[in-house]
Amino acid sequence: MHIGESMRECEYSQISTRSSTPMETPHKKRSPKRKKWEAFPGRNKFYCDGRIMMAKQTGVFYLTLVLILVTCGLFFTFDCQYLAKELTPIIPVIGGALFLFVLGTLLRTSFSDPGVLPRATPDEAADLERQIDVANGSTGYRPPPRTKEVVINGQTVKLKYCFTCKIFRPPRASHCSLCDNCVERFDHHCPWVGNCVGRRNYRFFYMFILSLSFLTIFIFAFVITHIILSSHQKGFLSALKDSPASVLEVVVCFFSVWSIVGLSGFHTYLISSNQTTNEDIKGSWSSKRGKDNYNPYSYGNIFTNCCAALCGPLPPSLIDRRGYVEADAPQLAAPTNGITMYGATQSQQSHMVSAVKTQAAATPLLQQQTSEPVIITSSTENGTSLPARASLTLGGPCSTFPLGQPTPPTSTPSLSCQEAADVLPIHGHTLNHTYPLQEQAPHHHYLTPEEVPSPPGMLHCGSPLGHSHTVQAGFYNPASQDSLHEDSVRGLVKLSSV
Amino acid sequence: MAETHSLQDMRQQVAVAAKVFIQRDYTNGTMCQFQTKFPSDLETKIDKQQFEETIRTLNNLYAEAEKLSSQSFIEGCLACLTAYTVFLCMETHYEKVLKKIAKYIQEQNEKVYAPRGLLLTDPIERGLRVIEITIYEDRSFSR
């Protein structure tokens, strides 16, 4: 019986609300520990164990790299010798510094998290759904597009609901369809850097294009100088023959200069007016929309706007890439940004008791049911005490259900979980979204649907409608609920004694 | 057997009754602030003053993290000059404040919320979208 089995694995250890030393896990792990980046729901590529994060299509980024490396390489190899001899050796030094700066900012832009917003946990999504249903009085058919209006500094801003991430997007955030993530202060998706440009990497992007403009102009100017000086000595054609690379450099730089310098100028304007590319293109704050239309985010003067964009505090990444999906201990989690360390105790305690006992809409309950096994069974199988489970956090339900978070009725019946018209009622969607569970079952023990008190129908993405009844029937299986409460009990026994 | 028994006893004592989500307050722009409106679900559980005090303190802490102070300006300039390698050895101002917030939440949980059967979740674990308050229900009387 499931309860007995879980009980044998339990560790009846002292619990505290502090993040204390973890208890040893005497029991073998039934599934290998996975880092959150491996279960990330967006369409991103991760390297170096989650330290590097890029978009899915990186071909153009490699082109950018090649162009920069080849052009600079040719410059240093063929032109710098002459220039250092004839003019001054400072030229290659400055060129070298510029080149390193360009490369550094490019890599920083491409590899860092642009400010991705993690997707909503099932509980949050359910809560939002409840609120929206109350407001609409909807009967389960497709509700109208969801927006919330908020007044920011006197300007009315509409917050849109993201069907993929199940959140109301903060102002200035936008969902990148290429990366399938909501990004804070979304500027644009830049294929040249192979990543989105958002709140966290905008300053690097700006530094990159600015320094690249200088570098391009620098190389262009000095290659021309080299050719001119050389042709005074040997004649024009002879000079070209002696350093053919210079011709290539001139061509590359000539075509780059217009676009890069133009782009730098454009972004300088955006920064000084505190707008994003997204807003500028849409004309959100343009006076053409209305006499009273102004940018509520601008600080009023150019200097403050620039400072805010370039030298303001750098927020940490909200997605904990290197934490563990089913963590054992805070020290094992070792997140690069230290986020899972924050409030570790609260997180794991709050998570383990995800059995929400409501009798409201079936959907929220259904979500609870399906999300519980993820959290509870993983904790029981590890057998560690609760404080130890640092990273059993937000990432838990989110990361283990990359596409298939059982969610309220907004997404399509398709498995891709993208924004689209939803046709099926609530239960159908939820069941559909549990399909990926099956795919991951071999990897995550806790994703075993057999531990969920749901009918076998949930394992197959069959006709969702047909299963809705059986799922509901499976709801109040006391056995499963008991097993899910074990951890909550352990944690709360201590909690109540605080 | 005895273990089973005690676990079942404990199981009946506590359970998650509901979760309340305090959403973000965007009236001041994109700064991280949470709504101070007292949710109806918590009416029987905690003092309105206490709750608002907690939220207000959290809001102040987040404002401090995101403030455009001269300190953050210097930090930003220094970082730019060192090609951002300085963050390999130093924590950003924001991260320091986040640690302060984590400590504050833990302290609040121990002193104020846990005795009332509530639990605050650090918003950073929810991507700074919500403050999740879990309401635990005491079912010991139902035996």
PDB file of C-alpha atoms in Angstrom, chain A residues 163-315:
ATOM      1  CA  PHE A 163      -1.936  32.230 -21.345  1.00  0.00           C
ATOM      2  CA  THR A 164       1.325  30.371 -21.515  1.00  0.00           C
ATOM      3  CA  CYS A 165       2.830  31.534 -18.277  1.00  0.00           C
ATOM      4  CA  LYS A 166      -0.506  31.871 -16.470  1.00  0.00           C
ATOM      5  CA  ILE A 167       0.296  35.254 -15.026  1.00  0.00           C
ATOM      6  CA  PHE A 168      -0.734  38.807 -15.519  1.00  0.00           C
ATOM      7  CA  ARG A 169       2.302  40.306 -17.105  1.00  0.00           C
ATOM      8  CA  PRO A 170       3.860  43.143 -15.159  1.00  0.00           C
ATOM      9  CA  PRO A 171       3.955  46.444 -17.016  1.00  0.00           C
ATOM     10  CA  ARG A 172       6.607  46.521 -19.726  1.00  0.00           C
ATOM     11  CA  ALA A 173       6.932  42.779 -19.720  1.00  0.00           C
ATOM     12  CA  SER A 174       6.201  40.851 -22.863  1.00  0.00           C
ATOM     13  CA  HIS A 175       6.101  37.272 -23.957  1.00  0.00           C
ATOM     14  CA  CYS A 176       8.790  36.310 -26.431  1.00  0.00           C
ATOM     15  CA  SER A 177       7.322  33.845 -28.862  1.00  0.00           C
ATOM     16  CA  LEU A 178      10.746  32.614 -29.932  1.00  0.00           C
ATOM     17  CA  CYS A 179      11.884  31.761 -26.454  1.00  0.00           C
ATOM     18  CA  ASP A 180       8.401  31.076 -25.095  1.00  0.00           C
ATOM     19  CA  ASN A 181       9.052  33.108 -21.970  1.00  0.00           C
ATOM     20  CA  CYS A 182       7.675  36.241 -20.443  1.00  0.00           C
ATOM     21  CA  VAL A 183      10.541  38.685 -20.084  1.00  0.00           C
ATOM     22  CA  GLU A 184      10.602  41.700 -17.823  1.00  0.00           C
ATOM     23  CA  ARG A 185      11.049  45.053 -19.526  1.00  0.00           C
ATOM     24  CA  PHE A 186      11.149  43.229 -22.827  1.00  0.00           C
ATOM     25  CA  ASP A 187      13.059  45.185 -25.422  1.00  0.00           C
ATOM     26  CA  HIS A 188      13.343  42.810 -28.344  1.00  0.00           C
ATOM     27  CA  HIS A 189      14.622  39.399 -29.301  1.00  0.00           C
ATOM     28  CA  CYS A 190      17.964  39.903 -30.956  1.00  0.00           C
ATOM     29  CA  PRO A 191      19.068  37.041 -33.222  1.00  0.00           C
ATOM     30  CA  TRP A 192      22.520  38.610 -33.526  1.00  0.00           C
ATOM     31  CA  VAL A 193      23.183  38.001 -29.872  1.00  0.00           C
ATOM     32  CA  GLY A 194      21.098  34.859 -29.779  1.00  0.00           C
ATOM     33  CA  ASN A 195      18.989  35.952 -26.832  1.00  0.00           C
ATOM     34  CA  CYS A 196      16.182  38.230 -25.747  1.00  0.00           C
ATOM     35  CA  VAL A 197      17.136  41.685 -24.598  1.00  0.00           C
ATOM     36  CA  GLY A 198      15.315  42.512 -21.407  1.00  0.00           C
ATOM     37  CA  ARG A 199      15.695  44.101 -18.042  1.00  0.00           C
ATOM     38  CA  ARG A 200      18.758  42.194 -16.918  1.00  0.00           C
ATOM     39  CA  ASN A 201      20.886  42.379 -20.027  1.00  0.00           C
ATOM     40  CA  TYR A 202      19.821  45.613 -21.686  1.00  0.00           C
ATOM     41  CA  ARG A 203      22.795  47.535 -20.381  1.00  0.00           C
ATOM     42  CA  PHE A 204      25.180  44.873 -21.690  1.00  0.00           C
ATOM     43  CA  PHE A 205      23.450  44.973 -25.049  1.00  0.00           C
ATOM     44  CA  TYR A 206      23.745  48.724 -25.202  1.00  0.00           C
ATOM     45  CA  MET A 207      27.405  48.629 -24.194  1.00  0.00           C
ATOM     46  CA  PHE A 208      27.947  45.991 -26.852  1.00  0.00           C
ATOM     47  CA  ILE A 209      26.479  47.967 -29.728  1.00  0.00           C
ATOM     48  CA  LEU A 210      28.106  51.171 -28.535  1.00  0.00           C
ATOM     49  CA  SER A 211      31.546  49.645 -28.249  1.00  0.00           C
ATOM     50  CA  LEU A 212      31.036  47.771 -31.487  1.00  0.00           C
ATOM     51  CA  SER A 213      30.261  51.067 -33.222  1.00  0.00           C
ATOM     52  CA  PHE A 214      33.510  52.486 -31.917  1.00  0.00           C
ATOM     53  CA  LEU A 215      35.398  49.366 -32.895  1.00  0.00           C
ATOM     54  CA  THR A 216      33.933  49.331 -36.393  1.00  0.00           C
ATOM     55  CA  ILE A 217      34.707  52.989 -36.958  1.00  0.00           C
ATOM     56  CA  PHE A 218      38.168  52.494 -35.451  1.00  0.00           C
ATOM     57  CA  ILE A 219      39.031  49.590 -37.714  1.00  0.00           C
ATOM     58  CA  PHE A 220      37.496  51.261 -40.737  1.00  0.00           C
ATOM     59  CA  ALA A 221      39.418  54.462 -40.166  1.00  0.00           C
ATOM     60  CA  PHE A 222      42.768  52.821 -39.539  1.00  0.00           C
ATOM     61  CA  VAL A 223      42.522  50.351 -42.374  1.00  0.00           C
ATOM     62  CA  ILE A 224      41.815  53.228 -44.731  1.00  0.00           C
ATOM     63  CA  THR A 225      44.771  55.066 -43.190  1.00  0.00           C
ATOM     64  CA  HIS A 226      46.946  52.033 -43.718  1.00  0.00           C
ATOM     65  CA  ILE A 227      45.970  51.738 -47.357  1.00  0.00           C
ATOM     66  CA  ILE A 228      46.469  55.429 -48.013  1.00  0.00           C
ATOM     67  CA  LEU A 229      49.856  55.570 -46.312  1.00  0.00           C
ATOM     68  CA  SER A 230      50.913  52.392 -47.988  1.00  0.00           C
ATOM     69  CA  SER A 231      49.802  53.601 -51.416  1.00  0.00           C
ATOM     70  CA  HIS A 232      51.863  56.784 -50.990  1.00  0.00           C
ATOM     71  CA  GLN A 233      54.907  54.591 -50.701  1.00  0.00           C
ATOM     72  CA  LYS A 234      54.157  51.849 -53.181  1.00  0.00           C
ATOM     73  CA  GLY A 235      51.207  52.884 -55.241  1.00  0.00           C
ATOM     74  CA  PHE A 236      47.565  52.069 -54.732  1.00  0.00           C
ATOM     75  CA  LEU A 237      47.307  48.727 -56.477  1.00  0.00           C
ATOM     76  CA  SER A 238      50.519  47.498 -54.969  1.00  0.00           C
ATOM     77  CA  ALA A 239      49.362  48.454 -51.519  1.00  0.00           C
ATOM     78  CA  LEU A 240      46.140  46.520 -52.041  1.00  0.00           C
ATOM     79  CA  LYS A 241      48.047  43.512 -53.251  1.00  0.00           C
ATOM     80  CA  ASP A 242      50.304  43.561 -50.214  1.00  0.00           C
ATOM     81  CA  SER A 243      47.466  43.429 -47.761  1.00  0.00           C
ATOM     82  CA  PRO A 244      44.365  41.942 -49.356  1.00  0.00           C
ATOM     83  CA  ALA A 245      42.813  41.438 -45.974  1.00  0.00           C
ATOM     84  CA  SER A 246      42.410  45.150 -45.646  1.00  0.00           C
ATOM     85  CA  VAL A 247      39.956  45.145 -48.505  1.00  0.00           C
ATOM     86  CA  LEU A 248      37.804  42.571 -46.770  1.00  0.00           C
ATOM     87  CA  GLU A 249      37.946  44.547 -43.556  1.00  0.00           C
ATOM     88  CA  VAL A 250      36.915  47.736 -45.271  1.00  0.00           C
ATOM     89  CA  VAL A 251      33.970  46.056 -46.908  1.00  0.00           C
ATOM     90  CA  VAL A 252      32.760  44.441 -43.686  1.00  0.00           C
ATOM     91  CA  CYS A 253      33.200  47.608 -41.698  1.00  0.00           C
ATOM     92  CA  PHE A 254      31.563  49.794 -44.286  1.00  0.00           C
ATOM     93  CA  PHE A 255      28.383  47.775 -44.275  1.00  0.00           C
ATOM     94  CA  SER A 256      28.400  47.311 -40.532  1.00  0.00           C
ATOM     95  CA  VAL A 257      28.945  50.927 -39.674  1.00  0.00           C
ATOM     96  CA  TRP A 258      25.598  52.109 -40.970  1.00  0.00           C
ATOM     97  CA  SER A 259      23.538  49.526 -39.179  1.00  0.00           C
ATOM     98  CA  ILE A 260      25.503  49.426 -35.927  1.00  0.00           C
ATOM     99  CA  VAL A 261      25.909  53.140 -35.537  1.00  0.00           C
ATOM    100  CA  GLY A 262      22.287  53.628 -36.466  1.00  0.00           C
ATOM    101  CA  LEU A 263      21.246  51.062 -33.892  1.00  0.00           C
ATOM    102  CA  SER A 264      23.394  52.687 -31.215  1.00  0.00           C
ATOM    103  CA  GLY A 265      21.830  56.023 -31.939  1.00  0.00           C
ATOM    104  CA  PHE A 266      18.365  54.532 -31.764  1.00  0.00           C
ATOM    105  CA  HIS A 267      19.027  52.858 -28.440  1.00  0.00           C
ATOM    106  CA  THR A 268      20.612  55.998 -27.058  1.00  0.00           C
ATOM    107  CA  TYR A 269      17.348  57.730 -27.820  1.00  0.00           C
ATOM    108  CA  LEU A 270      15.377  54.919 -26.205  1.00  0.00           C
ATOM    109  CA  ILE A 271      17.480  55.001 -23.076  1.00  0.00           C
ATOM    110  CA  SER A 272      17.262  58.740 -22.711  1.00  0.00           C
ATOM    111  CA  SER A 273      13.486  58.603 -22.964  1.00  0.00           C
ATOM    112  CA  ASN A 274      13.237  55.380 -20.929  1.00  0.00           C
ATOM    113  CA  GLN A 275      11.352  53.395 -23.520  1.00  0.00           C
ATOM    114  CA  THR A 276      11.748  49.912 -24.815  1.00  0.00           C
ATOM    115  CA  THR A 277      11.991  49.005 -28.498  1.00  0.00           C
ATOM    116  CA  ASN A 278       8.688  47.232 -28.040  1.00  0.00           C
ATOM    117  CA  GLU A 279       6.976  50.366 -26.759  1.00  0.00           C
ATOM    118  CA  ASP A 280       8.544  52.578 -29.368  1.00  0.00           C
ATOM    119  CA  ILE A 281       7.476  50.374 -32.235  1.00  0.00           C
ATOM    120  CA  LYS A 282       3.961  50.140 -30.916  1.00  0.00           C
ATOM    121  CA  GLY A 283       3.909  53.842 -30.231  1.00  0.00           C
ATOM    122  CA  SER A 284       2.625  53.228 -26.725  1.00  0.00           C
ATOM    123  CA  TRP A 285       3.729  56.569 -25.375  1.00  0.00           C
ATOM    124  CA  SER A 286       3.621  58.539 -28.573  1.00  0.00           C
ATOM    125  CA  SER A 287       1.815  61.837 -28.444  1.00  0.00           C
ATOM    126  CA  LYS A 288       0.078  60.805 -31.632  1.00  0.00           C
ATOM    127  CA  ARG A 289      -2.127  58.519 -29.574  1.00  0.00           C
ATOM    128  CA  GLY A 290      -3.535  61.286 -27.575  1.00  0.00           C
ATOM    129  CA  LYS A 291      -2.704  64.639 -26.127  1.00  0.00           C
ATOM    130  CA  ASP A 292      -2.400  63.264 -22.624  1.00  0.00           C
ATOM    131  CA  ASN A 293      -0.297  60.294 -23.602  1.00  0.00           C
ATOM    132  CA  TYR A 294       3.078  60.332 -21.946  1.00  0.00           C
ATOM    133  CA  ASN A 295       5.598  57.818 -20.714  1.00  0.00           C
ATOM    134  CA  PRO A 296       4.879  57.091 -17.057  1.00  0.00           C
ATOM    135  CA  TYR A 297       8.206  55.381 -16.526  1.00  0.00           C
ATOM    136  CA  SER A 298      10.400  58.264 -17.564  1.00  0.00           C
ATOM    137  CA  TYR A 299      12.172  60.043 -14.740  1.00  0.00           C
ATOM    138  CA  GLY A 300      11.775  63.363 -16.438  1.00  0.00           C
ATOM    139  CA  ASN A 301      15.334  64.149 -17.405  1.00  0.00           C
ATOM    140  CA  ILE A 302      17.748  62.435 -19.748  1.00  0.00           C
ATOM    141  CA  PHE A 303      20.538  62.022 -17.237  1.00  0.00           C
ATOM    142  CA  THR A 304      18.414  60.147 -14.704  1.00  0.00           C
ATOM    143  CA  ASN A 305      16.947  57.977 -17.422  1.00  0.00           C
ATOM    144  CA  CYS A 306      20.403  57.033 -18.637  1.00  0.00           C
ATOM    145  CA  CYS A 307      21.638  56.360 -15.130  1.00  0.00           C
ATOM    146  CA  ALA A 308      18.648  54.210 -14.381  1.00  0.00           C
ATOM    147  CA  ALA A 309      19.076  52.109 -17.488  1.00  0.00           C
ATOM    148  CA  LEU A 310      22.829  51.713 -17.346  1.00  0.00           C
ATOM    149  CA  CYS A 311      23.901  52.083 -13.756  1.00  0.00           C
ATOM    150  CA  GLY A 312      20.816  51.105 -11.826  1.00  0.00           C
ATOM    151  CA  PRO A 313      20.771  48.081  -9.541  1.00  0.00           C
ATOM    152  CA  LEU A 314      21.002  44.814 -11.415  1.00  0.00           C
ATOM    153  CA  PRO A 315      18.208  42.515 -10.288  1.00  0.00           C
TER     154      PRO A 315
END
